[in-house]
């Protein structure tokens, strides 16, 4: 039996997401020169096959595309784009599979690098752990009960999101930006910008030069999603790419957030699979929305 | 008669020399220069006796055998009297400029309250900063919202809280302001030459002079309320000619607005970047520039000049004390010292503000060494064939992270051991604000307050 690494599974899932999201409609959006970014968000309630479970509640399950562009004589804004609709092209089962892929990819951004390539830790157990966590959150949301969690609220990236997002800002990021949110925080994980750390690539330079533009795009999205704070997760290997942002962090109201104290975490009674995850790979910045 | 700037430069060799120095800021060893050379042109000396008394009292109160976890944490001595002295000096050097303290530099509540009592206004960069200042009972008219990267919600918030003064540097912001805060009093932020600054604000923010006309056209078209011009030469700038150029450029914008029949501008915001060590030189340049370009407007009170100082007020007010928690001997007279504070704690300014804190020996061999200002040196002078500082050390924070380095090379008079203390003078700017936790070392910014004007511990 050959063991798949988590990295392999992650790549496959990303390809799958790309296949689904890269519809002709979406391609056309970027043919429109005014559109600078696109985002897709959905609620974990969308994972429920029988929507009848939600009757009588005011819970919104509709997945939604947003595009970021400048209207004539206006500032750049995110607008819900109803012309984009995955429901028409795919079956409910395909969509649910797609949602799960997005969730798992987002959650796996926090897996520690050691476990990413290591075959000993099978993808399956991590996968099951994420599914279990989402299931627990879903149950609590439907029953309108607060989840009892032993993890500090300060490290809410460990909680499953209520909504998940995929953001694409092709001018500045060649890869997708993964995001999830609870009712307060929008956790945004920036993609690894480059494998080569010896010198800045042209793409890196663009990213540095336009940090205000992409940061504003993300802040506006977080604000439109009615969230209070946005937390940006930047891989420590990419710190050079946000140097301008860091140097001006105080001026733009951002602050550094503590990394998690893993020693304290291990003392708590948590799922052992949780120990495969961590935030130490990231520099975390927080902004008000 | 206007004074020619060239004349001022030639009459002030300090200005020329400062223009040549590197843009890495060494936290000035104000203490030792003061002691050995009088006050060396600095406005005043640190309150050594009171600072030492506070440090000594705290350290003596820590019984190392029985202390609770955390009692040996690093701590700050904060001199609220220093803030008052600095404000008096500000009024002496720049009486025509109203300071709006940059809250981001150090939002310690007692510092903010003291500055409020002194009558300073505030420069806020975030919603929470505005909230903090308003909760102190400060009128919104005393706030400028100078965040150069405002999302729509920020503009809405300013409108809601009646914070009127705000800066902008691009068309997109103007549309946002038109939509959410159309009565806002706007200052156009122009870019400056900030190449010698520690933190280069213009690298990212501020419009080019070439874009001013189109922005003013847009202001006119959208019927917005333009009230002034703002610039910022960057935090910790050391070439003050950029201030002169920026004031000159501001005058260009004032004239352009007049030419375009916009209402007369009434504010000039000269930003921040002021430092205690170079305050005399930088303010001299400001005075000369204002005299050259805005003499009449200031005299007739047609314009109000404001500034956004942060570092000038916060830096010298705070002294950090930190404990040696581990030592690794590399060779004879060479070691690595680990302290309980570092770049992930209260010395975050090393990473993000390019500061180089100066370590001083505070406590060694059961004895306080505070007044031995020459007990450490960045370089190794050899006097009469003898090394004056026999101990070569690198100083590290507690996290075992490669970035957590306070200084790679320093020379000490004494061979420090675990349990000894260091102190770092002038560490109030952008330090405790950004403290974080890494690898499990909690950082609580612990403050002991003194007032050197009243000569007492608070």
XYZ file of C-alpha atoms in Angstrom:
747
model
C 0.000 0.000 0.000
C 1.483 3.309 -1.022
C 1.050 6.216 1.365
C 0.061 9.580 0.057
C 1.623 12.603 1.600
C -0.599 15.451 2.680
C 1.214 17.606 0.146
C 0.161 15.274 -2.685
C -3.463 15.344 -1.609
C -3.349 19.085 -1.243
C -2.122 19.489 -4.811
C -4.862 17.225 -6.153
C -7.521 19.122 -4.293
C -6.200 22.428 -5.540
C -6.381 21.146 -9.115
C -9.927 20.043 -8.507
C -10.902 23.430 -7.126
C -9.261 25.132 -10.071
C -11.214 22.950 -12.506
C -14.483 23.854 -10.907
C -13.901 27.497 -10.275
C -12.189 28.208 -13.570
C -15.408 28.238 -15.545
C -15.791 30.210 -18.759
C -17.893 32.712 -16.862
C -15.109 33.335 -14.390
C -12.541 33.588 -17.171
C -14.720 36.221 -18.819
C -14.837 38.238 -15.637
C -11.117 38.791 -15.858
C -11.515 39.638 -19.536
C -13.232 42.704 -18.164
C -10.277 44.938 -17.406
C -12.062 46.667 -14.520
C -12.191 43.534 -12.412
C -9.165 43.247 -10.158
C -10.194 40.378 -7.944
C -12.748 37.703 -7.426
C -13.841 35.948 -4.277
C -16.031 32.982 -3.607
C -17.497 32.417 -0.185
C -19.807 29.822 1.246
C -21.192 28.867 4.597
C -20.528 25.496 6.158
C -24.302 25.185 6.183
C -23.951 24.611 2.453
C -22.531 21.230 3.350
C -25.920 20.062 4.541
C -27.584 18.000 1.869
C -31.062 18.277 3.302
C -31.690 21.965 3.577
C -34.976 21.196 5.321
C -32.905 20.998 8.501
C -32.552 24.752 8.298
C -36.201 25.624 7.789
C -37.436 27.987 10.451
C -33.974 29.468 10.976
C -32.605 32.633 9.448
C -29.365 30.947 8.425
C -28.082 31.861 5.022
C -26.646 28.990 3.043
C -26.097 30.655 -0.283
C -22.626 30.505 -1.678
C -21.664 33.707 -3.406
C -19.195 35.121 -5.871
C -17.921 38.659 -5.398
C -15.942 40.745 -7.823
C -13.764 43.703 -6.936
C -13.796 46.516 -9.422
C -14.236 50.227 -9.823
C -17.617 51.467 -10.897
C -17.733 54.632 -12.943
C -17.130 57.623 -10.664
C -16.763 55.519 -7.591
C -14.168 53.785 -5.463
C -13.235 50.142 -5.875
C -15.790 47.924 -4.208
C -16.682 44.292 -3.843
C -20.029 43.452 -5.383
C -21.934 40.215 -5.209
C -21.934 38.872 -8.751
C -25.084 36.913 -9.413
C -24.050 36.176 -12.985
C -21.603 33.681 -11.543
C -23.342 30.671 -10.166
C -21.876 27.257 -9.602
C -25.307 25.768 -8.902
C -26.268 25.760 -12.549
C -23.257 23.825 -13.779
C -22.785 21.203 -11.094
C -24.798 18.721 -9.143
C -25.359 19.193 -5.432
C -22.990 16.303 -4.698
C -20.266 17.839 -6.844
C -20.730 21.162 -5.110
C -20.541 19.621 -1.672
C -17.357 17.832 -2.668
C -16.014 21.148 -3.889
C -16.872 22.828 -0.595
C -15.113 20.097 1.331
C -12.036 20.478 -0.848
C -11.983 24.183 -0.122
C -12.352 23.627 3.597
C -9.639 21.004 3.732
C -7.218 23.049 1.660
C -7.794 26.051 3.918
C -7.356 24.069 7.115
C -4.240 22.342 5.782
C -2.531 25.684 5.341
C -1.832 25.402 9.051
C -0.348 21.939 9.006
C 3.245 22.001 10.179
C 5.725 21.551 7.307
C 7.187 18.391 8.806
C 3.888 16.580 8.469
C 3.215 17.918 4.996
C 5.792 15.669 3.374
C 5.873 12.897 5.922
C 4.183 9.682 4.831
C 3.865 8.405 8.343
C 1.078 10.789 9.072
C -1.579 9.796 6.662
C -3.734 12.277 5.015
C -6.792 10.295 6.021
C -6.519 10.844 9.746
C -5.969 14.577 9.322
C -8.858 14.679 6.886
C -11.116 12.895 9.339
C -10.062 15.264 12.062
C -11.088 18.272 9.962
C -14.404 16.658 9.034
C -15.066 15.905 12.687
C -14.319 19.488 13.644
C -16.613 20.886 10.966
C -19.339 18.442 11.992
C -19.079 19.617 15.574
C -19.355 23.250 14.500
C -22.287 22.522 12.193
C -24.171 20.776 14.948
C -23.589 23.626 17.329
C -24.651 26.203 14.726
C -27.845 24.357 13.879
C -28.665 23.815 17.530
C -27.575 27.383 18.288
C -25.254 26.206 21.029
C -21.830 27.535 21.844
C -18.996 25.102 21.272
C -17.025 24.205 24.362
C -13.465 24.689 23.317
C -10.313 24.266 25.294
C -8.351 26.328 22.790
C -7.738 29.977 23.522
C -9.986 32.368 21.622
C -6.821 34.190 20.631
C -5.881 31.350 18.318
C -9.194 31.162 16.577
C -7.534 29.928 13.396
C -7.782 26.524 15.085
C -11.574 26.721 15.092
C -13.372 25.645 11.988
C -14.804 28.588 10.117
C -18.465 29.370 9.722
C -17.672 30.567 6.225
C -14.834 29.721 3.883
C -13.487 31.867 1.080
C -11.282 31.620 -1.909
C -9.867 34.885 -3.161
C -7.998 35.484 -6.366
C -6.146 38.752 -6.987
C -4.159 37.866 -10.093
C -2.403 41.223 -10.370
C -0.485 40.503 -7.194
C -0.829 36.824 -6.292
C -0.349 34.039 -8.757
C -2.014 31.552 -6.436
C -5.316 31.506 -4.558
C -5.666 33.168 -1.188
C -7.556 30.957 1.252
C -9.757 32.405 3.927
C -12.170 31.455 6.645
C -14.216 33.440 9.064
C -16.126 33.106 12.270
C -18.355 35.917 13.432
C -15.409 38.173 14.338
C -12.257 37.287 12.456
C -11.477 36.893 8.809
C -8.428 34.634 8.650
C -6.634 35.204 5.372
C -3.733 32.968 4.437
C -1.527 34.468 1.794
C -0.033 31.992 -0.666
C 3.648 31.202 -0.621
C 5.031 33.723 -3.048
C 8.190 32.088 -4.281
C 10.325 29.050 -3.669
C 13.495 30.926 -4.349
C 14.559 33.106 -1.448
C 17.852 34.197 -2.918
C 16.522 37.210 -4.704
C 13.240 38.939 -5.294
C 11.402 37.919 -8.432
C 9.533 40.430 -10.562
C 6.294 39.134 -9.033
C 7.707 39.753 -5.554
C 8.570 43.315 -6.486
C 5.029 43.946 -7.737
C 3.665 42.506 -4.505
C 5.847 44.813 -2.427
C 5.122 47.888 -4.512
C 1.375 47.402 -4.412
C 0.911 46.185 -0.863
C -1.540 48.999 -0.165
C -3.754 47.958 -3.088
C -4.067 44.286 -2.219
C -4.350 44.984 1.477
C -7.221 47.382 0.837
C -8.933 44.828 -1.402
C -8.796 42.274 1.406
C -9.874 44.789 4.055
C -12.848 45.858 1.975
C -13.879 42.234 1.535
C -13.591 41.565 5.260
C -15.653 44.644 5.945
C -18.318 43.608 3.420
C -18.508 40.210 5.100
C -19.355 42.126 8.312
C -16.259 41.007 10.160
C -14.519 43.036 12.820
C -10.914 42.042 12.247
C -8.812 40.592 9.504
C -5.830 38.442 10.365
C -3.261 38.042 7.649
C -1.075 34.948 7.789
C 2.192 35.480 5.973
C 4.735 32.712 5.701
C 7.915 33.666 7.479
C 9.878 32.821 4.338
C 7.908 35.547 2.570
C 8.501 38.310 5.091
C 10.672 40.096 2.535
C 7.629 40.495 0.316
C 5.717 42.426 2.889
C 8.623 44.522 4.047
C 6.945 47.767 3.025
C 3.828 46.741 4.871
C 5.774 45.853 8.005
C 7.749 49.066 7.969
C 4.530 51.031 7.791
C 2.470 48.721 9.965
C 2.011 51.292 12.684
C 0.837 53.888 10.228
C -1.876 51.738 8.753
C -3.309 50.557 12.035
C -1.988 47.021 11.843
C -0.420 45.052 14.638
C 1.534 41.891 15.137
C -0.303 39.047 16.779
C 1.270 36.578 19.147
C 2.031 33.194 17.801
C 0.437 30.319 19.618
C 2.047 28.921 22.722
C 2.358 25.258 21.763
C 3.636 24.260 25.164
C 0.395 25.361 26.732
C -1.596 23.746 23.971
C -0.125 20.340 24.616
C -1.257 20.511 28.208
C -4.843 20.832 27.139
C -7.069 17.949 26.376
C -7.256 18.241 22.614
C -7.419 15.877 19.686
C -3.890 14.632 18.997
C -4.343 15.473 15.333
C -4.537 19.102 16.408
C -0.874 18.873 17.316
C -0.069 18.475 13.619
C -1.288 22.024 13.108
C 0.398 25.219 14.173
C 0.831 28.873 13.302
C 4.569 29.123 13.840
C 5.211 29.133 10.090
C 3.374 32.418 9.893
C 3.848 35.995 10.842
C 0.381 37.138 11.844
C -0.843 40.669 11.328
C -4.186 41.962 12.488
C -6.160 44.830 11.032
C -9.452 46.343 12.023
C -12.156 46.114 9.385
C 13.558 89.442 4.904
C 13.570 85.804 3.936
C 16.569 83.782 4.987
C 18.213 81.815 2.202
C 18.261 78.126 2.998
C 21.792 77.764 1.695
C 22.957 80.248 4.286
C 21.372 78.270 7.042
C 22.970 75.080 5.854
C 26.388 76.627 5.764
C 25.930 78.115 9.188
C 24.913 74.781 10.625
C 27.529 72.143 10.077
C 25.441 69.690 12.072
C 22.827 69.662 9.365
C 25.342 68.746 6.712
C 26.964 66.077 8.833
C 23.655 64.516 9.740
C 22.800 64.205 6.091
C 25.665 61.799 5.687
C 24.859 59.355 8.416
C 23.366 55.951 7.822
C 19.633 55.558 8.095
C 19.949 52.871 10.743
C 19.076 54.434 14.035
C 21.306 53.814 16.985
C 19.310 54.665 20.045
C 21.414 57.563 21.143
C 23.523 57.132 24.206
C 22.204 60.333 25.607
C 23.262 59.407 29.093
C 26.994 59.114 28.606
C 27.385 62.110 26.313
C 25.526 64.216 28.790
C 27.678 63.200 31.663
C 30.971 63.621 29.927
C 30.261 66.656 27.787
C 27.642 68.657 29.543
C 24.306 68.450 27.809
C 25.878 68.301 24.327
C 23.246 70.599 22.895
C 20.407 68.363 24.056
C 17.411 70.039 25.620
C 17.792 68.305 28.975
C 19.339 65.339 30.719
C 17.505 62.181 31.697
C 16.374 62.078 35.330
C 19.112 59.628 36.244
C 18.668 59.689 40.014
C 14.974 59.008 39.865
C 15.235 56.412 37.097
C 17.944 54.617 39.048
C 15.939 54.773 42.256
C 12.972 53.172 40.510
C 15.120 50.481 38.897
C 16.911 49.701 42.142
C 13.721 49.571 44.192
C 12.136 47.132 41.785
C 15.136 44.846 41.475
C 15.749 44.761 45.201
C 12.135 43.814 45.726
C 12.644 40.677 43.697
C 13.839 37.929 45.900
C 15.359 35.599 43.382
C 14.984 32.603 45.643
C 11.287 32.923 46.254
C 9.892 35.144 43.541
C 6.766 34.158 41.675
C 6.975 33.396 37.957
C 6.828 36.678 36.104
C 8.367 38.793 38.845
C 11.622 38.722 36.952
C 9.988 39.903 33.748
C 11.484 42.864 32.020
C 9.912 46.181 32.955
C 9.804 49.784 31.883
C 10.456 52.896 33.894
C 8.208 55.560 32.421
C 8.964 59.163 33.290
C 5.784 61.192 32.870
C 7.684 64.327 33.820
C 9.880 63.788 30.778
C 6.792 64.231 28.589
C 6.208 67.611 30.161
C 9.821 68.659 29.653
C 9.618 67.590 26.048
C 6.446 69.563 25.506
C 7.998 72.654 27.037
C 10.918 72.194 24.679
C 8.531 71.753 21.762
C 6.826 75.027 22.601
C 10.200 76.701 22.813
C 11.441 75.410 19.460
C 8.193 75.275 17.480
C 5.696 77.632 19.115
C 3.815 78.024 15.867
C 3.285 74.273 15.397
C 0.505 72.389 17.175
C 1.571 68.799 17.949
C -0.827 65.908 17.293
C 0.800 63.012 19.157
C 1.017 59.859 16.997
C -0.824 57.399 19.226
C 0.637 54.405 17.362
C 4.096 55.241 18.685
C 3.171 54.338 22.241
C -0.486 54.122 23.239
C 0.227 53.595 26.934
C -2.868 55.074 28.679
C -0.884 57.090 31.233
C 1.262 58.604 28.510
C -1.846 59.508 26.511
C -3.533 61.002 29.540
C -0.495 63.080 30.415
C -0.255 64.379 26.861
C -3.956 65.190 26.889
C -3.478 67.146 30.122
C -0.616 69.025 28.530
C -2.985 70.049 25.758
C -1.645 67.972 22.893
C -3.916 66.799 20.112
C -3.789 63.315 18.640
C -2.938 61.616 15.355
C -4.837 58.321 15.136
C -4.209 55.524 12.684
C -7.003 53.125 13.529
C -10.528 52.891 14.813
C -9.348 51.582 18.170
C -6.923 54.487 18.546
C -9.762 56.918 17.874
C -11.927 55.072 20.371
C -9.179 55.213 22.996
C -8.687 58.937 22.565
C -12.399 59.741 22.538
C -12.894 57.631 25.665
C -10.461 59.964 27.420
C -12.896 62.805 26.810
C -10.916 64.367 23.988
C -13.023 66.347 21.545
C -13.005 64.841 18.019
C -11.769 68.187 16.673
C -8.462 67.398 18.402
C -7.959 64.271 16.307
C -6.520 63.847 12.851
C -7.188 60.513 11.182
C -4.001 60.110 9.244
C -4.141 56.454 8.239
C -2.978 56.439 4.622
C -4.679 53.128 3.853
C -8.344 53.568 4.744
C -11.002 51.009 3.929
C -14.558 52.282 3.490
C -15.524 51.166 6.972
C -12.766 53.356 8.445
C -14.171 56.406 6.687
C -17.677 55.552 7.892
C -16.349 55.198 11.417
C -14.676 58.612 11.299
C -17.948 60.110 10.101
C -19.852 58.411 12.884
C -17.446 59.706 15.533
C -17.340 63.205 14.014
C -13.618 63.030 13.401
C -13.321 65.548 10.624
C -9.649 65.954 9.799
C -8.296 63.288 7.517
C -5.616 62.840 4.877
C -5.845 61.391 1.371
C -3.460 60.750 -1.486
C -5.478 59.127 -4.268
C -8.702 59.357 -6.213
C -10.124 56.181 -4.781
C -10.014 57.623 -1.274
C -11.775 60.742 -2.498
C -14.637 58.654 -3.833
C -14.845 56.803 -0.528
C -14.886 60.079 1.380
C -17.523 61.523 -0.929
C -19.681 58.485 -0.331
C -19.246 58.059 3.415
C -17.946 61.307 4.924
C -18.550 64.142 2.478
C -18.063 66.910 5.048
C -14.652 65.650 6.067
C -11.882 68.256 6.290
C -9.276 66.916 3.916
C -5.540 67.363 3.813
C -3.835 66.203 0.668
C -0.801 64.098 1.570
C 2.140 64.755 -0.715
C 5.138 62.472 -0.990
C 8.550 63.581 0.180
C 12.104 62.455 -0.173
C 12.295 60.041 2.745
C 15.371 58.162 1.610
C 17.235 58.882 4.837
C 14.390 57.966 7.153
C 14.321 54.844 9.293
C 10.731 54.201 8.329
C 10.021 55.435 4.857
C 6.429 56.512 4.734
C 6.550 58.179 1.332
C 7.829 54.985 -0.227
C 4.251 53.878 -0.029
C 2.155 56.885 0.779
C 1.645 60.385 -0.531
C 0.951 61.637 -4.037
C 3.539 62.991 -6.414
C 3.455 66.712 -7.087
C 2.691 65.847 -10.704
C -0.593 64.294 -9.576
C -1.674 67.164 -7.355
C -3.551 69.056 -10.046
C -5.680 66.085 -11.083
C -6.450 65.290 -7.463
C -7.475 68.876 -6.782
C -9.663 68.738 -9.897
C -11.348 65.679 -8.463
C -11.806 67.417 -5.091
C -13.470 70.268 -6.917
C -15.626 67.995 -9.035
C -16.798 66.037 -6.013
C -17.296 69.259 -4.037
C -15.204 68.016 -1.165
C -13.803 70.114 1.632
C -10.066 70.471 1.077
C -8.517 72.326 4.003
C -4.811 71.727 3.808
C -1.655 69.907 2.859
C 0.163 67.175 4.754
C 3.511 65.507 4.373
C 5.682 63.178 6.413
C 9.424 62.918 5.871
C 9.473 59.468 7.438
C 10.112 58.417 10.960
C 13.605 59.016 12.198
C 14.755 61.037 9.206
C 18.290 62.319 9.448
C 18.506 64.556 6.415
C 16.471 67.624 7.188
C 16.764 69.154 3.746
C 13.757 66.968 2.901
C 11.686 68.996 5.368
C 12.604 72.185 3.570
C 11.728 70.670 0.204
C 8.436 69.351 1.525
C 7.421 72.745 2.923
C 8.305 74.271 -0.425
C 6.222 71.622 -2.198
C 3.358 72.312 0.177
C 3.470 75.950 -0.808
C 3.176 74.831 -4.420
C -0.023 72.966 -3.507
C -1.402 75.964 -1.598
C -0.799 78.118 -4.660
C -2.222 75.503 -7.005
C -5.429 75.316 -4.948
C -5.738 79.086 -5.089
C -5.088 79.074 -8.817
C -7.859 76.521 -9.238
C -10.277 78.668 -7.231
C -10.579 76.220 -4.414
C -11.271 77.719 -0.972
C -8.121 78.974 0.745
C -6.286 76.226 2.529
C -5.878 76.673 6.255
C -3.785 73.758 7.538
C -0.240 72.671 6.914
C 0.585 69.327 8.492
C 4.349 68.860 8.639
C 4.072 65.258 9.846
C 6.454 63.566 12.233
C 9.907 62.061 12.220
C 11.203 64.312 14.998
C 13.731 62.870 17.413
C 15.019 64.117 20.722
C 18.669 63.908 19.682
C 18.251 65.946 16.522
C 15.296 68.077 17.531
C 17.266 71.274 17.607
C 18.513 70.789 14.035
C 15.265 69.550 12.559
C 13.165 72.293 14.127
C 15.641 74.875 12.929
C 14.989 73.673 9.393
C 11.243 73.748 9.995
C 11.397 77.326 11.275
C 13.492 78.464 8.357
C 11.255 76.745 5.826
C 8.062 78.082 7.367
C 9.575 81.512 7.488
C 10.547 81.274 3.856
C 7.289 79.937 2.475
C 4.494 80.671 4.953
C 5.694 83.660 6.965
C 2.774 85.923 6.164
C 0.116 83.235 6.489
C 1.399 82.236 9.920
C 1.796 85.827 11.090
C -1.748 86.709 10.066
C -3.020 83.359 11.376
C -4.399 82.473 7.980
C -2.994 79.007 8.367
C -2.484 76.676 11.270
C 0.587 74.474 11.273
C 0.332 71.075 12.836
C 2.666 68.117 13.247
C 2.407 64.421 14.095
C 5.289 63.704 16.492
C 5.441 60.281 18.134
C 9.032 59.246 18.660
C 10.033 62.687 19.989
C 7.640 62.338 22.922
C 7.782 58.614 23.584
C 11.396 57.621 23.129
C 13.275 59.202 26.023
C 10.406 58.794 28.455
C 10.982 55.056 28.794
C 13.853 52.897 30.038
C 13.658 49.118 29.759
C 15.262 46.768 32.289
C 15.833 43.167 31.358
C 17.219 40.156 33.157
C 20.025 37.840 32.005
C 18.407 34.392 31.984
C 21.093 32.306 30.306
C 24.691 32.474 29.169
C 26.647 30.438 26.675
C 30.397 30.786 26.764
C 31.938 30.718 23.303
C 35.578 31.343 24.220
C 37.579 33.137 26.842
C 35.990 36.555 27.239
C 33.366 35.844 24.585
C 29.815 34.745 25.252
C 26.193 34.813 24.207
C 23.864 36.411 26.738
C 20.172 35.606 26.746
C 17.791 38.071 28.338
C 14.110 37.737 29.130
C 13.117 40.329 26.546
C 13.861 40.587 22.868
C 12.536 41.325 19.418
C 9.371 39.346 20.048
C 8.828 41.333 23.188
C 9.505 44.938 24.026
C 12.367 45.252 21.572
C 10.219 44.656 18.542
C 11.488 48.003 17.333
C 14.654 46.190 16.219
C 12.716 44.293 13.585
C 10.152 46.832 12.533
C 11.577 50.209 13.457
C 15.237 49.567 12.659
C 16.331 50.637 16.095
C 19.510 49.442 17.727
C 18.878 49.577 21.464
C 21.910 50.391 23.579
C 22.492 47.890 26.399
C 23.866 49.218 29.679
C 24.881 47.178 32.689
C 22.472 47.716 35.524
C 23.271 45.021 38.057
C 26.275 42.746 38.334
C 28.021 40.933 41.134
C 25.436 42.089 43.670
C 26.107 45.692 42.802
C 24.267 48.334 40.815
C 26.229 49.798 37.905
C 23.637 52.235 36.543
C 25.933 55.238 36.632
C 28.756 53.489 34.817
C 27.597 54.842 31.488
C 30.814 53.685 29.853
C 30.413 50.069 30.946
C 29.456 48.973 27.438
C 30.615 49.857 23.979
C 29.609 48.993 20.449
C 33.219 49.076 19.334
C 36.396 47.891 20.999
C 38.761 50.721 21.828
C 42.238 49.674 22.881
C 43.819 52.123 25.286
C 47.523 51.790 26.025
C 47.568 48.268 24.617
C 44.777 47.276 26.983
C 41.286 46.344 25.860
C 38.996 48.677 27.724
C 36.064 46.293 27.339
C 37.321 42.742 27.816
C 34.012 40.938 27.398
C 32.722 40.459 23.874
C 29.076 39.437 23.822
C 26.124 38.982 21.562
C 22.804 39.596 23.286
C 19.738 37.539 22.497
C 16.102 37.425 23.432
C 14.625 34.366 25.126
C 13.026 32.564 22.180
C 15.947 30.681 20.571
C 14.809 32.170 17.263
C 17.565 33.390 14.944
C 15.803 36.718 14.497
C 15.620 37.325 18.218
C 18.960 39.080 18.361
C 19.282 42.331 20.285
C 22.853 42.935 19.262
C 25.318 40.721 17.430
C 28.382 42.310 18.948
C 28.902 44.456 21.986
C 31.730 44.900 24.437
C 31.229 44.917 28.183
C 33.399 45.985 31.050
C 32.120 43.144 33.243
C 31.639 39.444 32.732
C 27.886 39.229 33.199
C 26.302 36.147 34.702
C 22.809 34.724 34.854
C 20.789 36.823 37.268
C 22.444 40.105 36.286
C 20.401 42.927 34.790
C 20.784 45.134 31.741
C 18.948 48.330 30.981
C 18.171 49.997 27.687
C 17.641 53.771 27.805
C 15.325 55.676 25.442
C 13.237 52.726 24.393
C 9.746 54.190 24.387
C 9.055 54.496 20.688
C 7.401 51.616 18.851
C 8.546 49.174 21.521
C 5.923 47.906 23.931
C 3.191 48.587 21.371
C 4.289 45.747 19.187
C 5.239 43.199 21.823
C 4.272 39.695 20.856
C 4.642 36.166 22.150
C 6.814 33.680 20.417
C 7.799 30.187 21.431
C 5.768 30.540 24.563
C 7.453 33.504 26.201
C 4.657 35.716 27.385
C 5.386 39.400 27.223
C 3.554 41.702 29.521
C 4.655 45.268 29.338
C 5.175 46.108 32.963
C 5.445 49.811 33.766
C 6.734 51.691 36.786
C 5.852 55.366 36.627
C 7.934 58.247 37.878
C 7.636 61.989 37.517
C 10.970 63.738 37.273
C 9.396 67.177 37.485
C 7.786 66.341 40.809
C 10.849 64.186 41.642
C 8.844 61.210 42.794
C 7.955 57.621 42.117
C 4.265 57.306 41.304
